[in-house]
CSV table of C-alpha atoms and ligand atoms in Angstrom, one decimal:
chain,number,residue,atom,x,y,z
A,258,MET,CA,-0.2,-0.1,0.3
A,259,ASN,CA,1.5,3.7,-0.5
A,260,ASP,CA,1.7,6.3,0.9
A,261,PRO,CA,-1.0,8.9,0.5
A,262,PHE,CA,-0.8,12.0,-1.5
A,263,ASP,CA,-1.6,15.4,-0.9
A,264,VAL,CA,-2.8,16.7,-4.0
A,265,ALA,CA,-3.8,14.1,-6.9
A,266,VAL,CA,-3.7,17.0,-10.5
A,267,ILE,CA,-6.5,15.2,-13.1
A,268,GLY,CA,-5.6,15.4,-15.9
A,269,ALA,CA,-1.3,15.5,-17.6
A,270,GLY,CA,-1.2,19.0,-19.3
A,271,TYR,CA,-0.1,22.4,-20.2
A,272,VAL,CA,-1.5,23.6,-17.0
A,273,GLY,CA,-1.3,20.1,-14.9
A,274,ILE,CA,1.6,19.2,-14.9
A,275,PRO,CA,3.5,22.9,-14.1
A,276,HIS,CA,0.7,22.8,-10.3
A,277,ALA,CA,1.9,19.1,-10.0
A,278,VAL,CA,5.9,20.2,-10.0
A,279,THR,CA,4.7,23.6,-8.1
A,280,PHE,CA,2.4,22.0,-5.4
A,281,ALA,CA,5.8,19.7,-5.1
A,282,GLU,CA,8.3,21.5,-5.1
A,283,ALA,CA,6.2,23.7,-2.0
A,284,GLY,CA,6.7,20.1,-0.3
A,285,CYS,CA,3.7,18.7,-1.3
A,286,SER,CA,3.4,15.3,-1.8
A,287,VAL,CA,1.1,14.6,-5.5
A,288,LEU,CA,-0.6,12.3,-7.6
A,289,VAL,CA,-0.6,13.3,-11.8
A,290,VAL,CA,-3.8,10.9,-13.2
A,291,ASP,CA,-4.1,11.1,-16.5
A,292,VAL,CA,-5.7,8.4,-19.3
A,293,VAL,CA,-3.0,8.2,-21.7
A,294,PRO,CA,-0.2,5.3,-20.2
A,295,GLU,CA,2.2,6.5,-22.7
A,296,VAL,CA,2.3,10.3,-20.7
A,297,VAL,CA,2.4,8.6,-17.0
A,298,ASP,CA,5.1,6.6,-17.9
A,299,ARG,CA,6.7,9.5,-19.4
A,300,ILE,CA,6.1,11.5,-16.3
A,301,ASN,CA,7.1,8.7,-14.1
A,302,ARG,CA,11.1,7.9,-15.9
A,303,GLY,CA,11.3,12.1,-14.7
A,304,GLU,CA,10.6,13.2,-18.9
A,305,SER,CA,8.3,16.2,-19.0
A,306,HIS,CA,6.9,16.2,-22.3
A,307,ILE,CA,5.7,20.3,-21.3
A,308,GLU,CA,8.0,22.2,-23.4
A,309,ASP,CA,7.1,25.0,-19.4
A,310,ILE,CA,9.0,22.7,-17.5
A,311,SER,CA,11.8,21.4,-18.2
A,312,SER,CA,12.6,17.3,-17.8
A,313,GLU,CA,15.0,17.9,-14.8
A,314,ARG,CA,13.3,20.1,-13.2
A,315,LEU,CA,10.8,16.8,-13.0
A,316,ALA,CA,13.0,14.6,-12.8
A,317,PRO,CA,14.6,15.0,-8.7
A,318,LEU,CA,11.2,15.2,-8.2
A,319,VAL,CA,9.9,11.8,-9.2
A,320,GLU,CA,13.5,10.8,-7.6
A,321,SER,CA,12.4,11.6,-4.3
A,322,GLY,CA,9.0,9.9,-4.9
A,323,LYS,CA,7.5,13.1,-4.3
A,324,LEU,CA,5.3,13.1,-7.7
A,325,ARG,CA,3.9,11.2,-9.0
A,326,ALA,CA,1.9,9.7,-12.3
A,327,THR,CA,-1.0,6.6,-12.5
A,328,THR,CA,-4.0,6.1,-15.0
A,329,ASP,CA,-5.8,4.2,-11.5
A,330,TYR,CA,-8.1,6.9,-10.2
A,331,ALA,CA,-8.7,5.2,-7.4
A,332,GLU,CA,-5.5,5.9,-6.2
A,333,VAL,CA,-7.1,9.4,-6.2
A,334,GLY,CA,-10.0,9.0,-2.9
A,335,GLY,CA,-5.9,8.4,-1.0
A,336,CYS,CA,-5.1,12.1,-1.3
A,337,ASP,CA,-5.9,15.1,1.3
A,338,ALA,CA,-7.0,17.4,-2.7
A,339,VAL,CA,-7.7,17.2,-6.3
A,340,VAL,CA,-7.5,19.4,-8.6
A,341,ILE,CA,-8.9,19.2,-12.0
A,342,ALA,CA,-7.5,20.4,-14.6
A,343,VAL,CA,-8.8,18.7,-18.2
A,344,PRO,CA,-9.4,19.7,-21.2
A,345,THR,CA,-12.7,22.1,-22.2
A,346,PRO,CA,-12.9,22.1,-26.6
A,347,LEU,CA,-16.0,23.7,-28.2
A,348,SER,CA,-17.8,21.2,-30.0
A,349,ARG,CA,-17.8,21.3,-34.2
A,350,GLN,CA,-20.6,23.4,-33.5
A,351,ARG,CA,-18.4,25.9,-32.0
A,352,GLU,CA,-21.1,25.5,-28.8
A,353,PRO,CA,-19.7,23.6,-25.1
A,354,ASP,CA,-18.3,20.6,-24.5
A,355,LEU,CA,-17.7,19.4,-21.1
A,356,SER,CA,-18.1,16.1,-21.8
A,357,ILE,CA,-14.3,15.8,-20.9
A,358,VAL,CA,-15.0,17.3,-16.9
A,359,GLU,CA,-17.8,14.7,-16.8
A,360,GLY,CA,-15.8,11.4,-17.6
A,361,ALA,CA,-13.1,13.0,-14.8
A,362,ALA,CA,-16.2,13.7,-12.3
A,363,ARG,CA,-17.4,9.9,-12.8
A,364,SER,CA,-14.2,8.3,-12.8
A,365,LEU,CA,-13.5,10.6,-9.6
A,366,ALA,CA,-16.8,9.8,-8.2
A,367,GLN,CA,-16.5,6.8,-7.4
A,368,VAL,CA,-13.2,7.2,-5.6
A,369,LEU,CA,-14.2,10.7,-3.7
A,370,ARG,CA,-13.9,10.3,0.4
A,371,LYS,CA,-15.2,12.0,3.5
A,372,GLY,CA,-13.5,14.9,3.3
A,373,GLN,CA,-11.8,15.8,0.2
A,374,LEU,CA,-11.7,19.0,-1.3
A,375,VAL,CA,-12.1,19.0,-5.6
A,376,VAL,CA,-11.4,22.5,-6.9
A,377,LEU,CA,-12.5,22.6,-9.9
A,378,GLU,CA,-9.7,24.4,-12.4
A,379,SER,CA,-10.7,24.5,-16.2
A,380,THR,CA,-11.8,27.0,-18.1
A,381,THR,CA,-16.0,27.8,-18.4
A,382,TRP,CA,-19.2,28.6,-18.5
A,383,PRO,CA,-19.7,29.9,-14.7
A,384,GLY,CA,-22.3,27.3,-13.1
A,385,THR,CA,-20.5,24.7,-14.2
A,386,THR,CA,-19.3,22.9,-10.4
A,387,ARG,CA,-22.3,23.8,-9.0
A,388,GLU,CA,-24.7,22.4,-12.2
A,389,VAL,CA,-21.8,19.9,-13.9
A,390,LEU,CA,-19.4,19.0,-11.4
A,391,MET,CA,-21.4,18.7,-8.6
A,392,PRO,CA,-24.9,16.6,-9.2
A,393,ILE,CA,-22.2,14.3,-10.1
A,394,LEU,CA,-19.5,14.1,-7.2
A,395,GLU,CA,-22.7,13.8,-5.2
A,396,THR,CA,-24.3,10.5,-6.8
A,397,SER,CA,-21.1,9.2,-4.1
A,398,GLY,CA,-24.0,10.0,-2.2
A,399,LEU,CA,-21.5,12.4,-0.1
A,400,ARG,CA,-22.9,16.0,0.2
A,401,ALA,CA,-20.6,18.9,-1.4
A,402,GLY,CA,-20.1,21.8,1.4
A,403,GLU,CA,-21.0,18.8,3.8
A,404,ASP,CA,-18.9,15.5,3.5
A,405,PHE,CA,-16.5,17.1,1.0
A,406,HIS,CA,-15.3,21.1,-0.1
A,407,LEU,CA,-15.4,22.0,-3.3
A,408,ALA,CA,-14.3,25.1,-5.1
A,409,PHE,CA,-13.3,26.9,-8.6
A,410,ALA,CA,-9.9,28.3,-9.0
A,411,PRO,CA,-9.1,29.9,-12.7
A,412,GLU,CA,-5.8,28.8,-14.1
A,413,ARG,CA,-4.2,31.7,-15.8
A,414,VAL,CA,-1.3,29.0,-17.2
A,415,ASP,CA,0.8,31.9,-20.4
A,416,PRO,CA,2.5,28.6,-22.0
A,417,GLY,CA,6.6,30.5,-23.1
A,418,ARG,CA,6.0,33.0,-20.4
A,419,THR,CA,8.9,32.8,-17.8
A,420,ASP,CA,8.0,36.3,-15.2
A,421,TRP,CA,5.1,35.3,-13.6
A,422,THR,CA,5.5,31.4,-13.1
A,423,THR,CA,2.6,28.4,-11.4
A,424,LYS,CA,4.4,30.2,-8.4
A,425,THR,CA,4.1,33.8,-8.8
A,426,THR,CA,0.4,34.4,-10.5
A,427,PRO,CA,-1.7,34.4,-8.0
A,428,LYS,CA,-4.6,32.7,-7.8
A,429,VAL,CA,-8.3,33.1,-7.2
A,430,VAL,CA,-10.2,30.7,-5.6
A,431,GLY,CA,-14.4,30.4,-5.2
A,432,GLY,CA,-16.4,27.7,-2.4
A,433,ILE,CA,-19.6,26.7,-3.0
A,434,THR,CA,-19.4,27.8,1.0
A,435,ALA,CA,-17.1,30.0,2.5
A,436,ALA,CA,-15.3,26.5,4.7
A,437,CYS,CA,-15.3,25.1,0.6
A,438,ALA,CA,-12.9,28.9,0.0
A,439,GLU,CA,-10.9,28.4,3.7
A,440,ARG,CA,-10.4,25.0,2.4
A,441,ALA,CA,-9.2,25.7,-1.5
A,442,ALA,CA,-7.0,29.2,-0.3
A,443,GLU,CA,-5.4,26.7,2.5
A,444,LEU,CA,-4.5,24.5,-0.2
A,445,TYR,CA,-3.2,27.2,-2.8
A,446,GLY,CA,-1.8,28.6,0.2
A,447,ARG,CA,1.4,26.1,0.6
A,448,ALA,CA,2.7,26.5,-2.7
A,449,ILE,CA,0.7,29.3,-4.6
A,450,ASP,CA,2.6,32.8,-3.3
A,451,THR,CA,-1.0,35.2,-3.1
A,452,VAL,CA,-4.5,33.9,-3.2
A,453,HIS,CA,-7.9,35.9,-3.9
A,454,ARG,CA,-10.7,35.2,-3.2
A,455,VAL,CA,-13.9,35.5,-4.7
A,456,SER,CA,-17.8,34.8,-3.2
A,457,THR,CA,-18.6,31.9,-5.9
A,458,PRO,CA,-17.6,29.3,-7.8
A,459,GLU,CA,-19.4,31.6,-9.9
A,460,ALA,CA,-17.5,34.5,-9.3
A,461,ALA,CA,-14.1,32.8,-10.0
A,462,GLU,CA,-15.5,31.5,-13.5
A,463,LEU,CA,-16.6,33.9,-14.7
A,464,THR,CA,-13.0,36.1,-13.9
A,465,LYS,CA,-11.4,33.4,-15.7
A,466,LEU,CA,-13.7,34.5,-19.2
A,467,LEU,CA,-13.4,38.5,-18.4
A,468,GLU,CA,-9.6,37.1,-18.6
A,469,ASN,CA,-9.7,36.2,-21.9
A,470,THR,CA,-12.3,38.4,-23.7
A,471,PHE,CA,-10.1,40.6,-22.5
A,472,ARG,CA,-7.7,39.7,-24.3
A,473,SER,CA,-9.6,38.6,-27.3
A,474,VAL,CA,-12.1,41.9,-27.4
A,475,ASN,CA,-9.0,44.2,-27.2
A,476,ILE,CA,-6.5,42.2,-29.5
A,477,ALA,CA,-9.6,42.3,-32.6
A,478,LEU,CA,-9.9,46.1,-31.5
A,479,VAL,CA,-6.4,46.0,-33.1
A,480,ASN,CA,-6.5,44.0,-36.6
A,481,GLU,CA,-9.2,46.2,-37.3
A,482,LEU,CA,-7.6,49.2,-37.2
A,483,ALA,CA,-4.3,46.4,-39.1
A,484,ILE,CA,-7.1,46.5,-42.0
A,485,LEU,CA,-8.3,50.5,-41.7
A,486,CYS,CA,-4.2,51.5,-41.3
A,487,ASP,CA,-3.4,49.1,-44.8
A,488,ARG,CA,-7.0,51.2,-46.6
A,489,MET,CA,-4.8,54.6,-45.7
A,490,GLY,CA,-1.6,54.4,-46.1
A,491,ILE,CA,-0.3,54.3,-42.1
A,492,ASP,CA,1.5,52.4,-40.7
A,493,ILE,CA,-0.2,50.6,-37.3
A,494,TRP,CA,3.1,49.4,-36.0
A,495,GLU,CA,4.5,52.2,-35.2
A,496,VAL,CA,0.8,54.3,-34.1
A,497,VAL,CA,0.7,51.6,-31.7
A,498,ASP,CA,3.7,52.4,-30.2
A,499,ALA,CA,3.1,55.4,-30.4
A,500,ALA,CA,0.1,54.7,-28.1
A,501,SER,CA,2.0,52.4,-25.9
A,502,THR,CA,4.8,55.2,-25.0
A,503,LYS,CA,1.1,56.8,-22.6
A,504,PRO,CA,2.2,56.0,-19.5
A,505,PHE,CA,-1.9,54.8,-18.0
A,506,GLY,CA,-5.1,54.6,-20.0
A,507,PHE,CA,-3.4,52.1,-22.6
A,508,MET,CA,-2.6,48.7,-22.8
A,509,ARG,CA,-0.4,47.1,-25.9
A,510,PHE,CA,-2.3,44.4,-27.7
A,511,THR,CA,-1.0,43.8,-31.5
A,512,PRO,CA,-2.2,43.4,-34.7
A,513,GLY,CA,-1.6,40.1,-36.0
A,514,PRO,CA,-2.9,36.7,-38.4
A,515,GLY,CA,-5.5,35.2,-36.1
A,516,LEU,CA,-6.0,34.0,-32.7
A,517,GLY,CA,-4.9,31.4,-31.5
A,518,GLY,CA,-4.0,29.0,-28.7
A,519,HIS,CA,-6.8,26.3,-26.7
A,520,CYS,CA,-7.4,29.4,-24.2
A,521,ILE,CA,-8.5,33.0,-26.4
A,522,PRO,CA,-10.6,32.1,-29.6
A,523,VAL,CA,-11.7,29.1,-27.3
A,524,ASP,CA,-13.3,30.6,-24.0
A,525,PRO,CA,-15.2,33.3,-24.6
A,526,PHE,CA,-17.2,31.7,-26.7
A,527,TYR,CA,-18.3,29.4,-23.1
A,528,LEU,CA,-19.6,32.6,-21.9
A,529,THR,CA,-21.6,33.3,-24.9
A,530,TRP,CA,-23.1,29.7,-25.0
A,531,LYS,CA,-24.1,30.4,-21.5
A,532,ALA,CA,-25.4,34.4,-22.0
A,533,ARG,CA,-28.2,33.3,-23.9
A,534,GLU,CA,-30.1,30.7,-21.5
A,535,PHE,CA,-30.9,34.6,-19.8
A,536,GLY,CA,-32.1,35.4,-23.8
A,537,PHE,CA,-28.6,37.7,-23.2
A,538,HIS,CA,-26.4,38.4,-26.1
A,539,THR,CA,-22.7,38.6,-26.2
A,540,GLU,CA,-22.1,41.7,-28.6
A,541,PHE,CA,-18.7,42.2,-27.9
A,542,ILE,CA,-17.8,38.9,-28.2
A,543,GLU,CA,-19.4,37.6,-31.5
A,544,LEU,CA,-17.6,41.1,-32.8
A,545,ALA,CA,-14.4,40.3,-31.8
A,546,GLY,CA,-14.5,36.6,-32.8
A,547,LYS,CA,-15.7,37.8,-36.5
A,548,VAL,CA,-13.0,40.1,-36.9
A,549,ASN,CA,-10.5,37.8,-35.4
A,550,GLU,CA,-11.8,35.5,-37.2
A,551,GLU,CA,-11.2,37.3,-41.1
A,552,MET,CA,-7.6,38.2,-39.7
A,553,PRO,CA,-6.1,34.6,-42.5
A,554,TYR,CA,-8.6,35.9,-45.4
A,555,PHE,CA,-6.8,39.1,-45.2
A,556,CYS,CA,-3.0,38.3,-44.5
A,557,ARG,CA,-4.0,36.0,-47.7
A,558,SER,CA,-4.6,38.9,-49.8
A,559,LEU,CA,-2.0,41.0,-48.3
A,560,ILE,CA,0.7,37.9,-49.9
A,561,SER,CA,-1.3,37.4,-53.3
A,562,GLN,CA,-0.7,41.5,-53.2
A,563,ALA,CA,2.7,41.3,-52.0
A,564,LEU,CA,3.3,38.7,-55.1
A,565,ASN,CA,2.0,40.9,-57.4
A,566,HIS,CA,3.2,43.9,-56.4
A,567,GLY,CA,7.2,42.5,-54.9
A,568,ALA,CA,8.0,39.7,-57.1
A,569,GLN,CA,5.1,39.9,-60.5
A,570,LYS,CA,4.0,36.4,-59.9
A,571,ALA,CA,0.7,34.8,-58.9
A,572,MET,CA,-0.3,32.6,-56.1
A,573,LYS,CA,-1.0,30.2,-58.1
A,574,GLY,CA,2.5,27.6,-58.3
A,575,ALA,CA,4.1,30.4,-56.7
A,576,ARG,CA,6.9,28.5,-54.3
A,577,ILE,CA,6.0,30.4,-49.8
A,578,LEU,CA,7.8,29.5,-46.9
A,579,VAL,CA,4.9,29.9,-44.0
A,580,LEU,CA,8.1,30.4,-41.5
A,581,GLY,CA,6.6,30.0,-37.7
A,582,VAL,CA,3.5,28.0,-37.1
A,583,ALA,CA,3.0,28.0,-33.8
A,584,TYR,CA,0.5,29.4,-32.2
A,585,LYS,CA,3.2,31.9,-30.2
A,586,PRO,CA,6.3,32.1,-30.8
A,587,ASP,CA,8.9,29.4,-28.2
A,588,ILE,CA,6.5,27.3,-28.4
A,589,GLY,CA,5.2,24.4,-29.9
A,590,ASP,CA,1.7,24.8,-29.1
A,591,MET,CA,0.1,23.9,-32.9
A,592,ARG,CA,-4.1,24.0,-31.1
A,593,GLU,CA,-6.1,26.2,-33.0
A,594,SER,CA,-3.0,28.7,-34.4
A,595,PRO,CA,-4.0,30.7,-38.0
A,596,ALA,CA,-1.1,29.1,-39.4
A,597,LEU,CA,-2.9,26.1,-40.2
A,598,LYS,CA,-5.9,28.1,-41.3
A,599,ILE,CA,-2.3,30.5,-43.7
A,600,ILE,CA,-1.6,27.1,-45.4
A,601,SER,CA,-4.8,26.3,-46.5
A,602,LEU,CA,-5.8,29.2,-47.6
A,603,LEU,CA,-2.2,29.5,-49.9
A,604,ARG,CA,-2.7,25.6,-50.8
A,605,ASN,CA,-6.8,25.8,-52.0
A,606,ALA,CA,-5.0,29.3,-54.1
A,607,GLY,CA,-2.8,27.2,-56.0
A,608,ALA,CA,0.6,28.3,-54.4
A,609,ASP,CA,3.7,25.7,-53.3
A,610,VAL,CA,3.9,25.8,-49.6
A,611,SER,CA,6.9,24.6,-47.2
A,612,PHE,CA,7.1,26.1,-43.5
A,613,HIS,CA,9.9,26.4,-41.2
A,614,ASP,CA,9.5,26.1,-36.9
A,615,PRO,CA,12.5,25.6,-34.8
A,616,HIS,CA,9.4,24.8,-32.0
A,617,VAL,CA,6.5,22.3,-35.2
A,618,SER,CA,8.3,19.6,-36.8
A,619,ARG,CA,5.1,18.0,-38.6
A,620,VAL,CA,1.5,20.0,-39.8
A,621,ASP,CA,-0.9,17.9,-41.5
A,622,ASP,CA,1.0,16.7,-44.5
A,623,LEU,CA,4.0,18.5,-44.8
A,624,GLU,CA,7.9,18.1,-42.3
A,625,SER,CA,9.7,21.2,-41.3
A,626,ALA,CA,11.3,21.9,-44.1
A,627,PRO,CA,15.0,22.9,-43.6
A,628,TYR,CA,15.6,26.9,-43.6
A,629,GLU,CA,16.6,28.5,-46.5
A,630,PRO,CA,15.3,31.4,-47.0
A,631,GLY,CA,16.6,32.8,-50.7
A,632,ALA,CA,15.0,29.2,-52.2
A,633,TYR,CA,11.8,30.4,-52.1
A,634,ASP,CA,8.9,33.5,-54.0
A,635,CYS,CA,7.5,34.5,-50.8
A,636,VAL,CA,8.5,34.4,-46.9
A,637,VAL,CA,5.7,34.9,-44.8
A,638,ILE,CA,6.2,35.1,-40.7
A,639,VAL,CA,3.0,34.1,-39.0
A,640,THR,CA,4.7,33.4,-35.4
A,641,ASP,CA,8.5,35.2,-34.8
A,642,HIS,CA,10.2,32.9,-32.9
A,643,SER,CA,13.4,34.3,-31.3
A,644,ALA,CA,15.8,31.8,-32.5
A,645,ILE,CA,15.6,33.0,-36.5
A,646,ASP,CA,18.0,36.2,-37.5
A,647,TYR,CA,15.0,38.2,-38.8
A,648,ASP,CA,17.8,41.0,-39.9
A,649,ALA,CA,19.6,38.4,-42.4
A,650,LEU,CA,16.5,37.0,-42.9
A,651,VAL,CA,16.0,40.3,-45.4
A,652,ASP,CA,19.3,40.2,-46.8
A,653,GLU,CA,18.0,37.0,-48.1
A,654,ALA,CA,14.8,36.6,-48.9
A,655,LYS,CA,13.2,37.4,-52.4
A,656,LEU,CA,10.4,38.5,-50.5
A,657,VAL,CA,8.9,38.8,-47.2
A,658,VAL,CA,5.6,39.0,-45.7
A,659,ASP,CA,6.0,39.9,-42.0
A,660,LEU,CA,2.3,40.0,-40.2
A,661,ARG,CA,4.9,40.0,-37.1
A,662,ASN,CA,6.5,43.3,-37.7
A,663,ALA,CA,9.2,41.0,-36.4
A,664,THR,CA,11.7,42.4,-39.7
A,665,GLY,CA,11.5,45.7,-37.1
A,666,ALA,CA,12.5,49.0,-39.2
A,667,LYS,CA,14.8,46.8,-41.4
A,668,GLY,CA,11.3,45.3,-43.0
A,669,THR,CA,10.1,48.7,-42.8
A,670,ALA,CA,13.1,50.7,-45.2
A,671,ALA,CA,13.4,47.6,-47.4
A,672,GLU,CA,11.0,48.1,-50.2
A,673,HIS,CA,10.9,43.6,-50.2
A,674,VAL,CA,9.3,43.6,-46.9
A,675,PHE,CA,5.9,43.8,-47.0
A,676,LYS,CA,4.0,44.1,-42.9
A,677,LEU,CA,0.7,43.4,-41.4
B,702,NAD,N1,-2.5,25.5,-22.1
B,702,NAD,C1,-2.9,26.6,-21.4
B,702,NAD,O1,-2.7,27.7,-21.8
B,702,NAD,C2,-4.3,26.8,-20.5
B,702,NAD,C3,-4.6,28.9,-19.8
B,702,NAD,C4,-5.2,28.9,-18.6
B,702,NAD,C5,-6.7,27.2,-19.0
B,702,NAD,N2,-5.7,26.0,-19.6
B,702,NAD,C6,-7.6,25.5,-19.0
B,702,NAD,O2,-7.0,24.6,-18.6
B,702,NAD,C7,-8.0,23.9,-18.6
B,702,NAD,C8,-6.1,22.2,-19.1
B,702,NAD,O3,-6.3,22.4,-20.6
B,702,NAD,P1,-4.9,22.0,-20.9
B,702,NAD,O4,-4.2,23.2,-21.7
B,702,NAD,O5,-3.6,22.1,-19.9
B,702,NAD,O6,-5.0,20.4,-21.2
B,702,NAD,P2,-4.4,19.6,-22.1
B,702,NAD,O7,-4.7,19.1,-23.1
B,702,NAD,O8,-2.7,20.5,-22.6
B,702,NAD,O9,-4.0,18.5,-20.7
B,702,NAD,C9,-4.8,17.4,-20.7
B,702,NAD,C10,-4.8,16.7,-20.3
B,702,NAD,O10,-6.3,16.0,-20.1
B,702,NAD,C11,-5.9,14.7,-20.0
B,702,NAD,N3,-7.4,14.0,-19.4
B,702,NAD,C12,-8.4,13.8,-20.8
B,702,NAD,N4,-9.1,13.2,-20.0
B,702,NAD,C13,-9.0,13.1,-18.7
B,702,NAD,C14,-9.9,12.5,-17.4
B,702,NAD,N5,-11.1,11.4,-18.2
B,702,NAD,N6,-9.4,12.1,-16.3
B,702,NAD,C15,-7.8,12.1,-16.5
B,702,NAD,N7,-6.9,12.6,-17.5
B,702,NAD,C16,-7.5,12.7,-18.5
B,702,NAD,C17,-5.2,14.1,-21.0
B,702,NAD,O11,-4.8,13.2,-21.9
B,702,NAD,C18,-3.9,15.6,-21.5
B,702,NAD,O12,-2.7,15.2,-21.3
B,702,NAD,C19,-9.3,24.0,-20.1
B,702,NAD,O13,-10.2,24.3,-19.3
B,702,NAD,C20,-8.0,25.2,-20.5
B,702,NAD,O14,-8.8,26.1,-21.2
B,702,NAD,C21,-5.2,26.0,-20.2
């Protein structure tokens, strides 16, 4: 019989692994639960599959017995607290798909025991913890708030970020009862520097959606201005840089080829869906989604214009290198990446498309090509990974379409560089 663990983290992904490691480094014994045996085996060999956590950081925790992974929920019954960090995607109809949370909850209900704390971290619509998770957990015969504690604490992981970590990013918690919130705050207080309590799980759930909607709306605003700037012949990057000199009342957002990642393109629509139940239309969210979804199409027309004016070439048959395909710099995460849409639009227009990405080896049927910018009719910078020398790229490439302002002042001055 193994010793009981302090914390079980359900879902060994971008959110679960940094949490498990942060708890273990704070001295907690941590059990990681995942349904994928290969993921579990890797963790138990001390190998991290998440870029934000190095194997050098994970391995000592596994070796010392502070962290272990399993596919078996039976062991969760022995843990004091259970943190759920499984995916919350959208369905094909772009409606919330909580089936993974529900599946994890059903497995947990079979082993739930009196006195345990359960916290949901997955991003979701306000009411999920009380209306979806609680009834499933109560099929155990135990009552939330009486026999076990239940809370919601939204995740704020930003893959690739190093200035703020799981430990230093404040954690918001809301419990089904005050005692539930207290217990959750105590758990996170063991590993995370600052815990901010709100009165209900619904307030905590909406906090996360406000944060992500804020980003989506502001990105849409600057994307719309980028399209207008193209017509007016004004450099949007110069304008954003200038506005950013204001020390108050302005926050910098930059235009780009569209939204990417698991969160910003997806989460706001969880709120849209729930709002309908109240006869309410979240118009900012819908409009932001519309503007942001249009960006790959606008970028395709920019590329077409650049080929036309910069190389007297048609899109059909042009050899195009898409540089950077991950959804943001310096990571390999492809989820919802706008590069996927851009590649498919360029291919549909008859272009001969290759890609190069130092962090991604394959996209569908394409393998990352060697980095030879001079060998293409046009290089399109979709994601500005820091491993690329953009000054050298401007010298080597025949034609560049820069959707990220990666080429800076040198690109602005060069006639063969076309910017968003
Ligand atoms: N990735 C981010 O940057 C980020 C940031 C903030 C919030 N979130 C939210 O956190 C949640 C988790 O996202 P993620 O990016 O970590 O997902 P992920 O896909 O990286 O990882 C989820 C893991 O859960 C596992 N899993 C699936 N079903 C399971 C089950 N029934 N039991 C146990 N494990 C199961 C999967 O195998 C996978 O390893 C989502 O709701 C997401 O919106 C993610």
